[in-house]
CSV table of C-alpha atoms in Angstrom, one decimal:
chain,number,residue,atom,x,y,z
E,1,UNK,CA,-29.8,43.5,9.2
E,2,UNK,CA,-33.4,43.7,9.6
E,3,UNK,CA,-34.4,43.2,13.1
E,4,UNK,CA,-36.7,40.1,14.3
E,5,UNK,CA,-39.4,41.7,15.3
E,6,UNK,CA,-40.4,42.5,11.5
E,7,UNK,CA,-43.6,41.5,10.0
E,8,UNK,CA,-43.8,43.4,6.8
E,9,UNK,CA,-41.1,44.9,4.6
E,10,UNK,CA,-43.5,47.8,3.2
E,11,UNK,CA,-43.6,49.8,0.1
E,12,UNK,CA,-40.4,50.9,-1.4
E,13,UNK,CA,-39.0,50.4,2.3
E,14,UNK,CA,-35.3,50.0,0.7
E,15,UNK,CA,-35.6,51.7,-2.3
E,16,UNK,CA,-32.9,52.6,-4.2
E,17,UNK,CA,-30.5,51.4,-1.0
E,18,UNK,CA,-26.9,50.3,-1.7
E,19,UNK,CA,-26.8,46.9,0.4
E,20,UNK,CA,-25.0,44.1,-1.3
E,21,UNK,CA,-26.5,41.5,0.5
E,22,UNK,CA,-30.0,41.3,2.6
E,23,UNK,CA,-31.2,38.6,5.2
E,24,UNK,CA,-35.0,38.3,5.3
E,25,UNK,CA,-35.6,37.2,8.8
E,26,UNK,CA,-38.6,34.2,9.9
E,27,UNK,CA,-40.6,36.9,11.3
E,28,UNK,CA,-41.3,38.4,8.0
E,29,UNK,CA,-44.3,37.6,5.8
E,30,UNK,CA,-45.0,40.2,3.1
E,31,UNK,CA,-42.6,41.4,1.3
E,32,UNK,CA,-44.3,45.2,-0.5
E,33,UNK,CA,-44.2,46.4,-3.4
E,34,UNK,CA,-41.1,48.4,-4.8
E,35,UNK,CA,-39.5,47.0,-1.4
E,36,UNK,CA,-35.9,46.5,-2.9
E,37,UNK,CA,-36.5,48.2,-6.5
E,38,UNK,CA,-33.4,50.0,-7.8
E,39,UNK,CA,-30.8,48.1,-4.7
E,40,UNK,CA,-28.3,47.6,-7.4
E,41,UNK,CA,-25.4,47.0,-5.6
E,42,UNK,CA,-27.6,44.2,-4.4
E,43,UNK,CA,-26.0,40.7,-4.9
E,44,UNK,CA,-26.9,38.3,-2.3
E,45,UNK,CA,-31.1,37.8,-1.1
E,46,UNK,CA,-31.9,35.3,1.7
E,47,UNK,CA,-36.0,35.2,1.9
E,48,UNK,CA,-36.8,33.7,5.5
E,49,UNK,CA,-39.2,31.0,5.1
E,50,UNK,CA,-42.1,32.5,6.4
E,51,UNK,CA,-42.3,34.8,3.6
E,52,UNK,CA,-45.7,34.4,1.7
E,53,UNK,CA,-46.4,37.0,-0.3
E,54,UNK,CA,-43.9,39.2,-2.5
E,55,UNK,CA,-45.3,42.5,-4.0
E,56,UNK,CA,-45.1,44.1,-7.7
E,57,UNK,CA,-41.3,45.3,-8.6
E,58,UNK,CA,-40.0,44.2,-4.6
E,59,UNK,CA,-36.5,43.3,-6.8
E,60,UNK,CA,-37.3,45.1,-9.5
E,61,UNK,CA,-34.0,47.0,-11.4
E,62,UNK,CA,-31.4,45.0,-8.9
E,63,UNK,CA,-29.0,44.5,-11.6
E,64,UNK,CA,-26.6,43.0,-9.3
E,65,UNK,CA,-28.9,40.0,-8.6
E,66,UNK,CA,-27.9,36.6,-10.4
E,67,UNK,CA,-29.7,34.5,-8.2
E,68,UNK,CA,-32.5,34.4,-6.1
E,69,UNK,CA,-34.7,31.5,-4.1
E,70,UNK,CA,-38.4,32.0,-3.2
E,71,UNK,CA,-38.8,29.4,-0.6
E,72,UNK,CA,-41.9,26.8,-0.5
E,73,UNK,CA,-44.1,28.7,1.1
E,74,UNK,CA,-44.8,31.6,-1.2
E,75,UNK,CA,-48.3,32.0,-2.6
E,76,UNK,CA,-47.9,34.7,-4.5
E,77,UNK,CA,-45.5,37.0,-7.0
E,78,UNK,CA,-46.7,40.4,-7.4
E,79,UNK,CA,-46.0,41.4,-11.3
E,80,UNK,CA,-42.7,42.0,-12.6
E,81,UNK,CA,-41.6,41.4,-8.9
E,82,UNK,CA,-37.8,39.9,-10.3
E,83,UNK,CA,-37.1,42.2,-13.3
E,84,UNK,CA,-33.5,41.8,-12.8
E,85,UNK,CA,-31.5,41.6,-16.2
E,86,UNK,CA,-28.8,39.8,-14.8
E,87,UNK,CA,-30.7,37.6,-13.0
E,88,UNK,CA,-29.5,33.8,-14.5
E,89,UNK,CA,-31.1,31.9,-12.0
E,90,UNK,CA,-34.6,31.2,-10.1
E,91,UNK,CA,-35.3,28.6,-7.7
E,92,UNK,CA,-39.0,28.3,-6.5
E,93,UNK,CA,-39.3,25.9,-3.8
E,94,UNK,CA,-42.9,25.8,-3.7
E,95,UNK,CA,-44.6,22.8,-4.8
E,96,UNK,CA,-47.6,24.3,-6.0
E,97,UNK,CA,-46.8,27.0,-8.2
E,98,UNK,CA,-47.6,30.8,-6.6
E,99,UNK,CA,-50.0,33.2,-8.2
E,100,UNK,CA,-48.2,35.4,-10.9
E,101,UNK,CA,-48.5,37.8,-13.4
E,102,UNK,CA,-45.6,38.6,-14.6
E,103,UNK,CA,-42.0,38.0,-13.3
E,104,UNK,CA,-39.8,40.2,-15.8
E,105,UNK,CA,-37.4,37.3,-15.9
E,106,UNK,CA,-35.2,37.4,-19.3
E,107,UNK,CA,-35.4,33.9,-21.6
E,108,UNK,CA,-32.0,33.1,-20.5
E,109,UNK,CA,-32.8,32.9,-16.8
E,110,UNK,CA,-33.6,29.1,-15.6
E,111,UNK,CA,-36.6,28.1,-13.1
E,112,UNK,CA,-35.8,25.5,-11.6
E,113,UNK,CA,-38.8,24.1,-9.4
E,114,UNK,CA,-39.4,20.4,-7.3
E,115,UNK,CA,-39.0,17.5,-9.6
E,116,UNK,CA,-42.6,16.6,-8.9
E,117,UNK,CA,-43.8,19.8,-8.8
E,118,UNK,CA,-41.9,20.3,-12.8
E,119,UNK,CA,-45.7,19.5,-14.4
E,120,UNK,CA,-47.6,22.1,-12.3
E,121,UNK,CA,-45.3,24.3,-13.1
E,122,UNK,CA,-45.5,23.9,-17.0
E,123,UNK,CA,-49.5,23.5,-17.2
E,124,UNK,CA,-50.3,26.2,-14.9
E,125,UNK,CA,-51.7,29.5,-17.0
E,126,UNK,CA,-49.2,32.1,-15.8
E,127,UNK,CA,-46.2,29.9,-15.6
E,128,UNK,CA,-46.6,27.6,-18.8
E,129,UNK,CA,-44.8,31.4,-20.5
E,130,UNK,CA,-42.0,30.1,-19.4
E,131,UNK,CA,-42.4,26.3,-20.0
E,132,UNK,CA,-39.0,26.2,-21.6
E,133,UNK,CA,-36.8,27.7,-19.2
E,134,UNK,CA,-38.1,25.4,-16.5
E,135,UNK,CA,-36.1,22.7,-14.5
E,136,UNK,CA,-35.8,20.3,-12.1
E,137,UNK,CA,-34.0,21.6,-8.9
E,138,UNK,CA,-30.4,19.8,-8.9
């Protein structure tokens, strides 16, 4: 487990690691770049909610991810920061949609996003790529 006391999970911190499952605590806020790249035994991702910021490729190549939640208050996605082939399902909780490039997500993969939030989502610049995989959150 990352400890508490935590502020930053820094540049390819867990590279290439072989957790299955990670808890982000409250105390963290940046997540780095490469931060998780290559974890593929990697399965299970809890992002505390304090998180605001997640760099270019932090989940990049974690072919065991399916799933993953950004919580609500995110403001930003570094590129290609969830190029996970596997990965069938996003959830952003945030109501106005974070800064992105590019997420690496496949076709398949579903966004779901707030119901009111659906509209933002779709018209924003960066996001309206992937006006047809997004959803309301069930």
């Amino acid at each position: 487990n990352i400890p508490d006391s935590v502020t930053t999970i820094g540049d390819y911190a867990f590279y290439g690691c072989s957790l299955t499952s990670v808890n982000i605590p409250e105390s963290v806020t940046t997540i780095r770049d490469s931060a998780f790249e290559y974890c593929s035994s990697l399965t299970s991702v809890t992002i505390g909610d304090s998180v605001t910021s997640i760099g270019r490729y932090a989940f990049s190549s974690c072919s065991g991810l399916t799933s993953i939640t950004i919580p609500e208050g995110v403001t930003q996605i570094g590129e290609n920061a969830l190029n996970c082939f596997n990965l069938t399902s996003l959830t952003c909780l945030a109501m106005t949609p974070p800064a992105i490039q590019l997420l690496g997500i496949t076709e398949e993969a579903k966004i779901y996003v707030p119901k009111e939030a659906i509209k933002l989502y779709k018209d924003d610049p960066n996001w309206s790529r992937y006006a047809k995989q997004i959803k309301r959150i069930k």
